[in-house]
Every structure is written in C-alpha cells, then in structure tokens.
JSON list of C-alpha atoms in Angstrom, two decimals:
[
{"chain": "S", "resi": 5, "resn": "UNK", "atom": "CA", "xyz": [0.00, 0.00, 0.00]},
{"chain": "S", "resi": 6, "resn": "UNK", "atom": "CA", "xyz": [1.08, 3.53, -0.68]},
{"chain": "S", "resi": 7, "resn": "UNK", "atom": "CA", "xyz": [1.47, 5.93, 2.20]},
{"chain": "S", "resi": 8, "resn": "UNK", "atom": "CA", "xyz": [0.36, 9.55, 2.19]},
{"chain": "S", "resi": 9, "resn": "UNK", "atom": "CA", "xyz": [0.89, 12.38, 4.59]},
{"chain": "S", "resi": 10, "resn": "UNK", "atom": "CA", "xyz": [-2.25, 14.12, 5.84]},
{"chain": "S", "resi": 11, "resn": "UNK", "atom": "CA", "xyz": [-2.80, 17.26, 7.82]},
{"chain": "S", "resi": 12, "resn": "UNK", "atom": "CA", "xyz": [-5.84, 17.02, 10.07]},
{"chain": "S", "resi": 13, "resn": "UNK", "atom": "CA", "xyz": [-7.46, 19.24, 12.66]},
{"chain": "S", "resi": 14, "resn": "UNK", "atom": "CA", "xyz": [-7.05, 18.15, 16.26]},
{"chain": "S", "resi": 15, "resn": "UNK", "atom": "CA", "xyz": [-10.67, 17.01, 16.52]},
{"chain": "S", "resi": 16, "resn": "UNK", "atom": "CA", "xyz": [-10.17, 14.53, 13.66]},
{"chain": "S", "resi": 17, "resn": "UNK", "atom": "CA", "xyz": [-6.94, 13.25, 15.18]},
{"chain": "S", "resi": 18, "resn": "UNK", "atom": "CA", "xyz": [-8.72, 12.68, 18.47]},
{"chain": "S", "resi": 19, "resn": "UNK", "atom": "CA", "xyz": [-11.52, 10.87, 16.65]},
{"chain": "S", "resi": 20, "resn": "UNK", "atom": "CA", "xyz": [-9.00, 8.61, 14.87]},
{"chain": "S", "resi": 21, "resn": "UNK", "atom": "CA", "xyz": [-7.34, 7.76, 18.16]},
{"chain": "S", "resi": 22, "resn": "UNK", "atom": "CA", "xyz": [-10.55, 5.97, 19.13]},
{"chain": "S", "resi": 23, "resn": "UNK", "atom": "CA", "xyz": [-10.44, 3.70, 16.08]},
{"chain": "S", "resi": 24, "resn": "UNK", "atom": "CA", "xyz": [-10.53, 0.49, 18.17]},
{"chain": "S", "resi": 25, "resn": "UNK", "atom": "CA", "xyz": [-13.79, 1.58, 19.82]},
{"chain": "S", "resi": 26, "resn": "UNK", "atom": "CA", "xyz": [-15.35, 1.65, 16.34]},
{"chain": "S", "resi": 27, "resn": "UNK", "atom": "CA", "xyz": [-14.02, -1.81, 15.45]},
{"chain": "S", "resi": 28, "resn": "UNK", "atom": "CA", "xyz": [-11.00, -0.80, 13.35]},
{"chain": "S", "resi": 29, "resn": "UNK", "atom": "CA", "xyz": [-7.58, -2.40, 13.75]},
{"chain": "S", "resi": 30, "resn": "UNK", "atom": "CA", "xyz": [-5.77, 0.82, 12.91]},
{"chain": "S", "resi": 31, "resn": "UNK", "atom": "CA", "xyz": [-6.27, 4.47, 12.15]},
{"chain": "S", "resi": 32, "resn": "UNK", "atom": "CA", "xyz": [-5.44, 3.69, 8.53]},
{"chain": "S", "resi": 33, "resn": "UNK", "atom": "CA", "xyz": [-8.20, 1.10, 8.35]},
{"chain": "S", "resi": 34, "resn": "UNK", "atom": "CA", "xyz": [-10.66, 3.66, 9.69]},
{"chain": "S", "resi": 35, "resn": "UNK", "atom": "CA", "xyz": [-9.57, 6.26, 7.14]},
{"chain": "S", "resi": 36, "resn": "UNK", "atom": "CA", "xyz": [-9.81, 3.70, 4.32]},
{"chain": "S", "resi": 37, "resn": "UNK", "atom": "CA", "xyz": [-13.35, 2.78, 5.40]},
{"chain": "S", "resi": 38, "resn": "UNK", "atom": "CA", "xyz": [-14.34, 6.44, 5.55]},
{"chain": "S", "resi": 39, "resn": "UNK", "atom": "CA", "xyz": [-12.92, 7.08, 2.08]},
{"chain": "S", "resi": 40, "resn": "UNK", "atom": "CA", "xyz": [-14.71, 4.01, 0.72]},
{"chain": "S", "resi": 41, "resn": "UNK", "atom": "CA", "xyz": [-18.03, 5.23, 2.15]},
{"chain": "S", "resi": 42, "resn": "UNK", "atom": "CA", "xyz": [-17.45, 8.70, 0.73]},
{"chain": "S", "resi": 43, "resn": "UNK", "atom": "CA", "xyz": [-16.60, 7.25, -2.69]},
{"chain": "S", "resi": 44, "resn": "UNK", "atom": "CA", "xyz": [-19.75, 5.10, -2.65]},
{"chain": "S", "resi": 45, "resn": "UNK", "atom": "CA", "xyz": [-21.83, 8.13, -1.69]},
{"chain": "S", "resi": 46, "resn": "UNK", "atom": "CA", "xyz": [-20.38, 10.14, -4.58]},
{"chain": "S", "resi": 47, "resn": "UNK", "atom": "CA", "xyz": [-21.16, 7.29, -6.98]},
{"chain": "S", "resi": 48, "resn": "UNK", "atom": "CA", "xyz": [-24.71, 7.09, -5.63]},
{"chain": "S", "resi": 49, "resn": "UNK", "atom": "CA", "xyz": [-25.18, 10.82, -6.15]},
{"chain": "S", "resi": 50, "resn": "UNK", "atom": "CA", "xyz": [-23.81, 10.58, -9.69]},
{"chain": "S", "resi": 51, "resn": "UNK", "atom": "CA", "xyz": [-26.29, 7.79, -10.46]},
{"chain": "S", "resi": 52, "resn": "UNK", "atom": "CA", "xyz": [-29.14, 9.84, -9.04]},
{"chain": "S", "resi": 53, "resn": "UNK", "atom": "CA", "xyz": [-28.09, 12.89, -11.05]},
{"chain": "S", "resi": 54, "resn": "UNK", "atom": "CA", "xyz": [-27.81, 10.77, -14.18]},
{"chain": "S", "resi": 55, "resn": "UNK", "atom": "CA", "xyz": [-31.24, 9.24, -13.60]},
{"chain": "S", "resi": 56, "resn": "UNK", "atom": "CA", "xyz": [-32.74, 12.68, -13.06]},
{"chain": "S", "resi": 57, "resn": "UNK", "atom": "CA", "xyz": [-31.17, 13.92, -16.29]},
{"chain": "S", "resi": 58, "resn": "UNK", "atom": "CA", "xyz": [-32.49, 10.92, -18.24]},
{"chain": "S", "resi": 59, "resn": "UNK", "atom": "CA", "xyz": [-35.95, 11.45, -16.73]},
{"chain": "S", "resi": 60, "resn": "UNK", "atom": "CA", "xyz": [-35.84, 15.12, -17.74]},
{"chain": "S", "resi": 61, "resn": "UNK", "atom": "CA", "xyz": [-34.76, 14.25, -21.28]},
{"chain": "S", "resi": 62, "resn": "UNK", "atom": "CA", "xyz": [-37.46, 11.58, -21.51]},
{"chain": "S", "resi": 63, "resn": "UNK", "atom": "CA", "xyz": [-40.09, 14.05, -20.28]},
{"chain": "S", "resi": 64, "resn": "UNK", "atom": "CA", "xyz": [-39.14, 16.50, -23.05]},
{"chain": "S", "resi": 65, "resn": "UNK", "atom": "CA", "xyz": [-38.89, 13.95, -25.89]},
{"chain": "S", "resi": 66, "resn": "UNK", "atom": "CA", "xyz": [-42.33, 12.96, -27.18]},
{"chain": "S", "resi": 67, "resn": "UNK", "atom": "CA", "xyz": [-40.88, 10.66, -29.85]},
{"chain": "S", "resi": 68, "resn": "UNK", "atom": "CA", "xyz": [-38.97, 8.70, -27.23]},
{"chain": "S", "resi": 69, "resn": "UNK", "atom": "CA", "xyz": [-42.11, 8.42, -25.09]},
{"chain": "S", "resi": 70, "resn": "UNK", "atom": "CA", "xyz": [-44.05, 7.07, -28.08]},
{"chain": "S", "resi": 71, "resn": "UNK", "atom": "CA", "xyz": [-41.27, 4.60, -28.87]},
{"chain": "S", "resi": 72, "resn": "UNK", "atom": "CA", "xyz": [-41.26, 3.42, -25.27]},
{"chain": "S", "resi": 73, "resn": "UNK", "atom": "CA", "xyz": [-45.02, 3.01, -25.23]},
{"chain": "S", "resi": 74, "resn": "UNK", "atom": "CA", "xyz": [-44.89, 1.03, -28.47]},
{"chain": "S", "resi": 75, "resn": "UNK", "atom": "CA", "xyz": [-42.20, -1.25, -27.05]},
{"chain": "S", "resi": 76, "resn": "UNK", "atom": "CA", "xyz": [-44.31, -1.90, -23.95]},
{"chain": "S", "resi": 77, "resn": "UNK", "atom": "CA", "xyz": [-47.40, -2.96, -25.93]},
{"chain": "S", "resi": 78, "resn": "UNK", "atom": "CA", "xyz": [-48.24, -6.51, -24.88]},
{"chain": "S", "resi": 79, "resn": "UNK", "atom": "CA", "xyz": [-45.33, -6.80, -22.46]},
{"chain": "S", "resi": 80, "resn": "UNK", "atom": "CA", "xyz": [-44.80, -8.95, -20.41]},
{"chain": "S", "resi": 81, "resn": "UNK", "atom": "CA", "xyz": [-47.56, -11.16, -21.83]},
{"chain": "S", "resi": 82, "resn": "UNK", "atom": "CA", "xyz": [-45.72, -11.51, -25.15]},
{"chain": "S", "resi": 83, "resn": "UNK", "atom": "CA", "xyz": [-42.54, -12.64, -23.35]},
{"chain": "S", "resi": 84, "resn": "UNK", "atom": "CA", "xyz": [-43.90, -16.12, -22.67]}
]
C-alpha cells in the first residue's frame, strides 16, 4: 500500500485515536473505510443525477415516449 501524509485538525486526530472503539484495527483502516463510504456516496449521487437527467430528457422527448409506449405494448404477456 502507498502511504500519504495528511494534515488534520485536532478534533479529527482525536476521533482517529478511538479507532478500536469503532471496530478498526488501525487508524489507517478507519480512514480507508471512511474514504470508501465517501466514494460510494459520490457514486450514488452521480447515479441519481444521471437518472434525473435521463428522466428530464425523456419528459421532453415525445418521440422517445411514443417509442417506449410502443415497445411496452403486450409486455410482459408476449414474453412467454
């Protein structure tokens, strides 16, 4: 693993010192978990933003709505 040097406020350092109380073997493990959660949250937000954009585009595109409706005719009954 690569090491990095971080500068943190005292309150964050104090929080990291309690890593064992939160079930982490080390301060590094706690930071990695926090970064992973943050990354996942950013990805979730990007997916939500993307879905909202697609919904907006769909709402404005009558041809796409008609195409979608046509594709749904008889579905799922026709799938069998």
